[in-house]
């Protein structure tokens, strides 16, 4: 029964992803890239046939999803869509290596944005659009999209979304999980359309505008240009991307509260307030430290705001090589690698809410040292927090440190220097994209050894699924009946 239900979910998701090939197909036709069409059309039709066969033959099977099978379904679905998404990249000849094609696809769906491509502008425009589109699909969550579109998963959809979504606490905005998924995707779609219009007005053509909107709102960082957003050399485009990177890093529940006329919930949100403070402090600090480099306050503010939101939201865009900035600025940027955006956003990273919980618990421990008999609890969103949230956050940090260490060690075994190995590990697990050293913003990941690329694929997926969903398979308890 578990196997049958997992099959239903995986092939339903593949059918949905296959349908999204229609957009690059239309683009290929419009741009006269007819040689690319089979690379999209054949896997799309195959995904439809397989999904139809599985759903028809297993139609009468009772759909019941346990917690264990939910984890299996989500983890296997993300692995399958990453491989499936690599097919057009490999079959079109854009990326002749299977390893590189899978790496690029995983980097896309996980919204990491690290690339192995050295000449992006030479690719067919439909391929570049698909690369950016993978960010958009993975940003909000392909499982959430499938739950929104297919009522068949509505019964156990909440278990699936819990295994895919970010943050220490998961909840419903509406009584029905399908309604919640639809509401979030509606907001997500609206932000994408709005940014596409803004970028089009700022001077990008429609395909570039749509591609960068996919990358920005999905907080991925793929671009259609070799030098990313910096290629346009436009202050207006920089500010548009800065604003939307900031917006994409906010918990999408905040937009739902605004739409449903509950702004008081936004004002109470501890994570949202901390996210704004971190952005402001980092931007002003970088602006001050780099004024000499960019020749004045406002120009420095432009680059500081862009780089801060790019790293904090884990989008990873670049308009300037931050590794050439002052040491103080590099320390600030490096610290942002450990933070990430808000839970419930499309951002990667540790998430702001976990740092809020840790800081509040630290305050309580200091109070307890002064008042040994006192009773203290953390307050999140103006409500007393629960101990299990603190325990969950602590476990996450422990697992995060272990995975960073293992990833750093694995890369160093294959010859990568310690700075690149360490910052690369944080970047992969946090889905940031660029790092330091040989993996800095002016470089790419093409030179890495094949084993490192496959390990990084695992690290990117583990980071996107908040570690537990991927790593739970390595525990003894998971395999016990």
C-alpha angles and dihedrals in degrees: 000000000000091000092050093050092047089052091051092053097044096049092043089055092046089052090053093048090047090054090056087064085080092081096057088041090057089046092051091052092047092049093043092243093145095153089066096053098086090055088063104028099051097051090042093056091043091053091051093049094047093046092048093048094049095045094045097047093042095040095111094047113110111250109224120150124198124201090254094051090046090060091046092048096049095044094047091043092056092047091049096047090048090055092041091050090054093060097082091045092053101033093050091054092240090120111023095190120079091210092052093045092053091045091052091047094048089047088052100047093041088051091234095129098205110144138198092199119109101184107035095165092063091063122099110268092238090057092050090049090052091050090055092041090060087063091054093049094046096041099071091024130266090228090055089051091051092049089051093050102037117054089192088080094046094095094063098014094115091061090052094048091047089056091049105036127087134245136052093274128046125193145157124259090199133027092254118058092212089058090049091050092049092049093051093046090048090055090044092051091048093054090049093052091046093052092045089056092047093050091046090054089047091060110272119127116246098262093049091045092051093044093052092044088055090050096044101045089041088049091227108124105217112143136190090229130073093231095041119224090341089073091074093054089205125141090200093055090046092054093045091053091044092055094047094045087054092048092047090054092060122094104264089223087075090064090048091053091050092049092048091048098250101126091151088072089058091051091052096050109113094194094052092052092047091048091055093047093050091050094049095046094047094045095049092045093051091044091055095044095048102040090106091054098050099035105244145008101278096045090046089048090054094056094038093052092046095049094044095052091041092058100033092049087042091233091129100205118155137208095161135023102255091193087074093054124100118291091249091054092048091052091053092048091047090053089055089061088070096050114049127177132301126301112260091033129104090253126110129213132082090307128239094253092064091054089048090053093047093048092049091047089050090054090050092051090053090049090050090055089056094040107030094180096046124112114224134176132180119252118218120181089357090300129105109264126228125244092232089065090056090048092049092050092048091051090049093053091048092051091044092054092047092051092047090052093048093046092048091049094047093052092046091053088062094051105270112142118250097252093051092042094051099042090040090056092052090046094050096045092042092045090231101136111212123058136171135284115015089357096053125134093272092054137059138216099253096105095057120114116259095249091054091052092052092047090049089053089057092045092050093051092045090052093047091051093047095255099269096075092058101032097046088081089069093060123097094224092060092063096045116101 
